[in-house]
Coordinates of C-alpha atoms and ligand atoms in Angstrom, one line a residue:
M1 CA -14.0 10.0 2.6
A2 CA -16.9 8.3 0.8
A3 CA -17.9 5.0 2.3
M4 CA -16.4 2.3 0.1
T5 CA -17.0 -1.4 -0.3
Q6 CA -14.3 -3.9 0.7
A7 CA -11.1 -3.4 -0.8
H8 CA -9.9 -5.7 -3.8
V9 CA -7.0 -7.7 -2.9
L10 CA -4.7 -8.4 -5.9
A11 CA -2.0 -10.6 -6.3
G12 CA 1.2 -8.3 -6.3
E13 CA 3.0 -10.4 -8.9
D14 CA 0.6 -10.0 -11.5
P15 CA 1.5 -7.1 -13.8
A16 CA -1.9 -6.3 -14.6
A17 CA -2.6 -5.8 -10.9
V18 CA 0.3 -3.5 -10.5
A19 CA -0.9 -1.4 -13.6
L20 CA -4.3 -1.0 -12.1
A21 CA -2.7 0.2 -8.8
A22 CA -0.6 2.4 -10.6
E23 CA -3.4 3.9 -12.5
A24 CA -5.3 4.4 -9.1
I25 CA -2.2 6.3 -7.7
R26 CA -2.0 8.5 -10.9
R27 CA -5.8 9.3 -10.2
G28 CA -5.0 10.5 -6.9
E29 CA -6.3 7.4 -4.8
A30 CA -4.4 5.6 -1.9
V31 CA -3.3 2.0 -2.8
A32 CA -1.9 -0.3 -0.1
F33 CA 1.3 -2.4 -1.2
P34 CA 3.9 -4.7 0.3
T35 CA 7.5 -3.5 1.2
E36 CA 10.0 -5.7 2.8
T37 CA 9.5 -3.8 6.3
V38 CA 5.6 -3.6 6.5
Y39 CA 2.6 -3.0 4.1
G40 CA 2.3 0.7 3.2
L41 CA -0.6 2.9 2.3
G42 CA 0.7 5.0 -0.6
A43 CA -0.4 8.0 -2.8
N44 CA 1.3 10.2 -5.2
A45 CA 3.9 12.3 -3.0
L46 CA 3.5 15.2 -5.4
D47 CA -0.2 15.4 -5.1
P48 CA -1.4 17.2 -1.8
L49 CA -4.9 16.0 -2.1
A50 CA -3.9 12.4 -2.7
V51 CA -1.8 12.5 0.4
A52 CA -4.5 14.2 2.3
R53 CA -6.5 10.9 1.4
V54 CA -3.8 8.7 3.1
F55 CA -4.2 10.8 6.4
E56 CA -7.9 10.3 6.3
A57 CA -8.0 6.6 5.7
K58 CA -5.5 6.0 8.5
G59 CA -7.1 8.8 11.0
R60 CA -3.4 10.0 11.3
P61 CA -2.7 13.4 12.6
R62 CA -1.4 16.0 10.3
F63 CA 1.6 16.5 12.3
D64 CA 3.3 12.9 11.6
P65 CA 5.1 13.2 8.4
L66 CA 5.1 10.4 5.6
I67 CA 8.0 8.6 3.9
V68 CA 8.6 9.2 0.4
H69 CA 9.2 5.9 -1.6
L70 CA 11.4 6.1 -4.6
A71 CA 12.3 3.6 -7.5
E72 CA 16.0 4.5 -7.7
P73 CA 18.6 6.2 -5.7
G74 CA 19.1 8.7 -8.6
E75 CA 15.6 10.3 -7.7
I76 CA 17.1 11.7 -4.4
A77 CA 18.4 14.7 -6.1
R78 CA 15.1 15.7 -7.5
Y79 CA 13.3 16.1 -4.1
A80 CA 16.4 16.9 -1.6
H81 CA 18.5 20.0 -1.3
A82 CA 21.6 19.7 -3.4
A83 CA 24.1 19.9 -0.6
D84 CA 22.2 17.0 1.3
A85 CA 21.9 15.0 -1.9
A86 CA 25.7 15.4 -2.5
D87 CA 26.6 14.7 1.2
P88 CA 29.2 11.7 0.8
R89 CA 27.7 10.2 3.7
V90 CA 24.3 10.0 2.1
A91 CA 25.9 8.4 -1.1
R92 CA 27.8 5.8 1.1
L93 CA 24.7 4.7 2.8
V94 CA 22.4 4.7 -0.1
E95 CA 25.0 2.7 -2.1
R96 CA 25.3 0.2 0.6
F97 CA 21.8 -0.1 1.9
W98 CA 19.4 0.9 -0.9
P99 CA 17.1 -0.8 -1.8
G100 CA 16.6 -1.6 1.8
P101 CA 15.1 -0.7 5.4
L102 CA 16.8 2.7 5.8
T103 CA 15.0 6.1 5.5
V104 CA 17.3 9.2 5.2
V105 CA 15.7 12.4 6.0
L106 CA 17.2 15.4 4.1
R107 CA 16.2 18.9 3.4
K108 CA 13.4 19.1 0.9
L109 CA 12.8 21.0 -2.3
T110 CA 9.5 22.9 -2.7
L111 CA 8.2 20.3 -5.2
I112 CA 7.4 18.1 -2.1
P113 CA 4.2 19.5 -0.5
G114 CA 4.0 20.6 3.0
I115 CA 1.5 18.0 3.9
V116 CA 3.7 14.9 3.1
T117 CA 6.5 16.4 5.6
A118 CA 3.9 17.7 8.0
G119 CA 5.4 21.3 7.5
L120 CA 8.9 20.2 8.2
E121 CA 11.6 21.6 6.0
T122 CA 12.9 17.9 5.7
V123 CA 11.6 15.2 3.6
A124 CA 12.2 11.3 4.6
L125 CA 13.2 9.2 1.5
R126 CA 13.5 5.4 1.0
M127 CA 13.8 3.0 -1.8
P128 CA 12.1 -0.2 -0.6
D129 CA 13.4 -3.7 -1.1
H130 CA 10.4 -5.3 -2.6
P131 CA 9.7 -6.1 -6.1
V132 CA 6.0 -5.3 -6.0
A133 CA 6.8 -1.8 -4.5
L134 CA 9.4 -1.0 -7.0
A135 CA 7.2 -2.2 -9.8
L136 CA 4.4 0.1 -8.5
I137 CA 6.4 3.2 -8.1
A138 CA 8.0 2.7 -11.5
A139 CA 4.8 2.0 -13.3
A140 CA 2.9 5.0 -11.3
G141 CA 6.1 7.3 -12.5
V142 CA 5.7 9.2 -9.5
P143 CA 7.3 9.0 -6.1
I144 CA 4.9 7.4 -3.4
A145 CA 4.2 8.8 0.1
A146 CA 3.5 6.0 2.4
P147 CA 2.9 5.2 6.0
S148 CA 2.3 1.9 7.4
A149 CA -1.1 0.8 6.2
N150 CA -2.8 0.6 9.7
R151 CA -5.4 2.8 11.5
F152 CA -3.4 5.5 13.4
G153 CA -1.8 4.1 16.5
G154 CA -2.5 0.5 15.7
L155 CA -0.2 -2.4 14.8
S156 CA 1.8 -2.2 11.6
P157 CA 0.7 -4.9 9.1
T158 CA 2.9 -7.6 8.0
R159 CA 0.6 -9.4 5.7
A160 CA -2.3 -8.2 3.2
E161 CA -5.0 -9.7 5.6
H162 CA -3.9 -7.2 8.5
V163 CA -4.4 -4.4 6.1
V164 CA -7.9 -5.6 5.2
R165 CA -8.7 -6.0 8.8
Q166 CA -7.8 -2.3 9.7
L167 CA -8.3 -0.6 6.4
G168 CA -10.5 -2.8 4.2
R169 CA -13.4 -0.3 3.9
R170 CA -11.2 2.7 3.4
V171 CA -8.9 1.6 0.7
G172 CA -9.8 0.3 -3.1
I173 CA -6.9 -1.7 -3.7
V174 CA -4.4 -4.0 -1.6
L175 CA -1.6 -5.5 -3.3
D176 CA -0.9 -8.8 -1.8
G177 CA 3.0 -9.7 -1.7
G178 CA 2.8 -12.3 1.0
P179 CA 4.4 -11.8 4.7
C180 CA 6.9 -8.9 5.0
R181 CA 10.5 -10.2 5.4
V182 CA 11.8 -7.8 7.8
G183 CA 8.6 -7.0 9.7
V184 CA 9.5 -3.8 11.4
E185 CA 9.6 -0.3 10.1
S186 CA 12.6 1.1 8.7
T187 CA 15.6 2.8 10.5
V188 CA 15.1 6.6 10.1
V189 CA 18.4 8.8 10.1
L190 CA 18.5 12.5 9.8
L191 CA 21.2 13.7 7.4
A192 CA 20.1 17.0 6.9
G193 CA 22.6 20.1 7.1
G194 CA 25.5 17.8 7.9
R195 CA 23.9 16.2 11.0
A196 CA 23.7 12.4 11.5
A197 CA 21.2 11.5 14.1
L198 CA 19.1 8.4 14.6
L199 CA 15.4 9.2 14.7
R200 CA 13.9 5.7 14.8
P201 CA 15.5 2.4 15.3
G202 CA 14.2 -0.1 12.6
G203 CA 15.0 -2.8 10.1
L204 CA 18.4 -1.6 9.5
P205 CA 20.7 -2.3 12.6
T206 CA 22.4 1.1 13.8
E207 CA 25.7 -0.6 14.1
A208 CA 25.5 -1.3 10.3
I209 CA 25.0 2.6 9.7
E210 CA 27.6 3.5 12.1
E211 CA 30.2 1.1 10.6
A212 CA 29.5 3.1 7.3
I213 CA 29.6 6.5 8.3
G214 CA 30.7 6.7 11.9
P215 CA 28.8 7.4 15.2
L216 CA 25.2 8.8 15.0
E217 CA 23.8 11.3 17.5
V218 CA 21.2 9.8 19.9
L219 CA 18.7 12.4 20.6
P220 CA 16.8 12.5 23.9
D221 CA 13.2 10.8 23.8
G222 CA 10.1 12.0 25.7
P223 CA 7.7 14.7 25.2
I224 CA 10.1 17.5 25.6
G225 CA 13.2 15.9 23.8
E226 CA 14.9 16.9 20.8
L227 CA 13.5 13.9 19.0
A228 CA 10.0 15.5 19.3
A229 CA 10.8 18.5 17.4
L230 CA 12.9 16.8 14.7
S231 CA 10.5 13.7 14.2
P232 CA 7.0 14.6 15.6
G233 CA 5.4 11.2 14.8
R234 CA 7.8 9.7 17.4
Q235 CA 5.9 11.4 20.1
A236 CA 2.5 10.0 19.2
V237 CA 1.2 6.6 20.6
H238 CA 2.3 4.1 18.1
Y239 CA 2.5 0.4 17.3
A240 CA 0.0 -0.6 19.9
P241 CA -1.9 -3.6 19.9
A242 CA -5.6 -3.3 21.0
T243 CA -5.0 -5.4 24.0
P244 CA -3.1 -3.7 26.9
L245 CA 0.8 -4.7 27.1
E246 CA 3.1 -4.9 29.9
L247 CA 6.8 -5.6 29.7
R248 CA 8.0 -8.1 32.4
A249 CA 11.2 -10.0 32.6
P250 CA 10.7 -13.9 32.3
D251 CA 11.4 -14.6 36.1
S252 CA 8.9 -12.3 37.4
P253 CA 5.8 -14.3 38.2
V254 CA 2.5 -13.5 36.1
R255 CA -0.5 -15.5 37.8
P256 CA -3.9 -14.9 36.1
T257 CA -6.6 -14.7 38.7
P258 CA -9.5 -17.1 37.9
G259 CA -11.1 -16.6 34.7
E260 CA -8.5 -14.0 33.8
R261 CA -6.9 -14.5 30.3
I262 CA -3.2 -13.5 29.9
G263 CA -1.2 -13.8 26.7
L264 CA 2.7 -14.2 26.7
L265 CA 5.0 -12.8 24.3
A266 CA 8.2 -14.8 24.9
A267 CA 11.5 -13.5 23.8
N268 CA 12.8 -17.1 23.2
E269 CA 12.3 -20.7 24.1
D270 CA 13.9 -20.4 27.6
G271 CA 12.2 -17.3 28.4
R272 CA 8.7 -19.2 27.6
R273 CA 10.0 -22.1 30.0
T274 CA 10.8 -19.7 32.7
A275 CA 7.6 -17.7 32.8
E276 CA 5.5 -20.7 32.5
S277 CA 7.3 -22.4 35.5
V278 CA 7.1 -19.3 37.7
G279 CA 3.7 -18.1 36.5
G280 CA 0.9 -18.9 34.2
P281 CA -1.1 -20.5 32.7
F282 CA -1.2 -18.4 29.7
A283 CA -4.3 -18.3 27.7
A284 CA -1.9 -18.0 24.5
V285 CA 1.6 -18.0 23.9
E286 CA 3.9 -16.5 21.1
V287 CA 7.6 -17.0 21.1
L288 CA 9.5 -14.3 19.0
S289 CA 12.3 -16.6 18.1
A290 CA 13.1 -20.0 19.6
T291 CA 16.9 -19.2 19.6
G292 CA 16.6 -15.5 20.4
D293 CA 17.6 -14.4 16.9
P294 CA 16.9 -10.6 16.7
V295 CA 16.2 -10.7 13.0
E296 CA 13.7 -13.5 13.3
A297 CA 12.2 -11.7 16.6
A298 CA 11.8 -8.4 14.3
A299 CA 10.3 -10.4 11.6
R300 CA 7.6 -12.0 13.9
L301 CA 7.0 -9.2 16.1
F302 CA 3.9 -7.6 14.7
E303 CA 2.5 -11.0 13.5
A304 CA 2.7 -12.3 17.1
L305 CA 1.0 -9.2 18.5
H306 CA -1.8 -9.4 15.9
R307 CA -2.5 -13.2 17.0
L308 CA -2.3 -12.2 20.6
D309 CA -4.8 -9.6 20.0
E310 CA -7.1 -11.8 18.3
A311 CA -6.7 -14.6 21.0
G312 CA -9.1 -12.4 23.3
V313 CA -6.7 -12.0 26.1
G314 CA -7.2 -9.1 28.5
L315 CA -3.5 -8.4 29.0
I316 CA -0.3 -9.2 26.9
V317 CA 2.8 -9.8 29.0
A318 CA 5.9 -9.2 26.8
Q319 CA 9.6 -10.2 27.7
P320 CA 12.4 -7.8 26.8
V321 CA 15.0 -8.6 24.2
P322 CA 18.5 -7.6 24.3
E323 CA 19.0 -4.4 22.4
R324 CA 21.6 -5.3 19.9
G325 CA 21.1 -5.2 16.3
L326 CA 17.2 -5.5 15.2
G327 CA 16.6 -6.1 19.0
R328 CA 16.7 -2.0 19.3
A329 CA 13.7 -1.7 17.0
V330 CA 12.0 -4.7 18.8
M331 CA 12.4 -3.1 22.2
D332 CA 11.5 0.6 20.7
R333 CA 8.1 -0.8 19.5
L334 CA 7.4 -2.9 22.7
R335 CA 8.0 0.2 25.0
R336 CA 5.8 2.4 22.9
A337 CA 3.0 -0.5 23.0
A338 CA 3.4 -0.5 26.7
A339 CA 3.3 3.2 26.9
A340 CA 0.2 3.3 24.9
S341 CA -1.5 0.9 27.3
G342 CA -0.5 2.8 30.3
A343 CA 0.6 -0.5 31.8
Ligands
AMP1 P1 5.5 5.5 9.3 O1 5.3 5.7 7.9 O2 4.2 5.2 9.9 O3 6.5 4.3 9.5 O4 6.0 6.9 9.9 C1 7.0 7.6 9.4 C2 7.9 8.0 10.5 O5 9.0 8.5 9.9 C3 7.3 9.3 11.1 O6 6.3 9.1 12.1 C4 8.5 10.0 11.5 O7 8.8 9.6 12.8 C5 9.5 9.7 10.5 N1 9.6 10.8 9.5 C6 9.0 11.0 8.4 N2 9.3 12.0 7.7 C7 10.1 12.7 8.6 C8 10.7 14.0 8.5 N3 10.7 15.0 7.6 N4 11.6 14.3 9.5 C9 11.9 13.6 10.7 N5 11.3 12.2 10.7 C10 10.4 12.1 9.6
MG2 MG1 3.3 3.6 11.3

């Protein structure tokens, strides 16, 4: 990719800005835009060269497939196998949860280029719940393939400035829609060929999905688990702050040696108090949610990690959160960040 000057950050609520971004998408360029989950780096999903630019800007390996963003549920039938598109469970989920943080993985039609799906026979589809994202997709007139707008392996962006920091010289336009409401990526469910399996916990609690369509298969994770074959990107190092991160219970004493700077990511106010009474002092402290509300914790997760990264600490100690509702997505991201640190 040609070296670029700094990205233009444009107000997402300005229709002229959305029109400019939509033209860039139609020209085959990549554009960063807000969704309710995290910021995405999008390109025309039907143009393999445009999609290649997204991989290049992110430094994302080609085995990691992208989610295709749609402006309306009716578009599913254009890109997915008729039998999957007509599956009543798909209809039920889409009716209840679209637009929203739910991605469905269905068998794809040939219209979707192989680069989008990393060669898989399935395609991931989602309708985001954000007016700027929906306006952009509608104005572009094409589905938009978009991963999170960060360098590969890095922290997902939940504000326009996070995108600028990581991709500022690799993308022409960043539409600014303010902070993301949900703050973690979408929940990904495989519904191809009659299956119903959780591929990634995310912004829609799995409990809500199971209430709508019954129990989901939980696939074994790890390098040789079935998850690796069905959703290749899940194997890669992901969601990691630049600083090493370690998961530790609040009552496990953490004592910095003289001159050592450690950051604390507390699950709640009690957790912060406990950690500070049995250990510390900490060079920087972030509390995910004072009351331990999992929705608030998810919304703050990446923001808090971005701030700890910038605080110049040598280690982030993160407290586990209960794995209920959005807590499952939070723990998934923290575990992967810890694994990436080798801590
Ligand atoms: P990101 O856009 O960065 O949140 O990553 C998208 C993730 O969605 C990938 O890393 C996969 O885990 C999952 N995904 C996308 N497309 C597919 C697919 N066709 N089959 C299974 N998982 C997928
Ligand atoms: Mg990502």
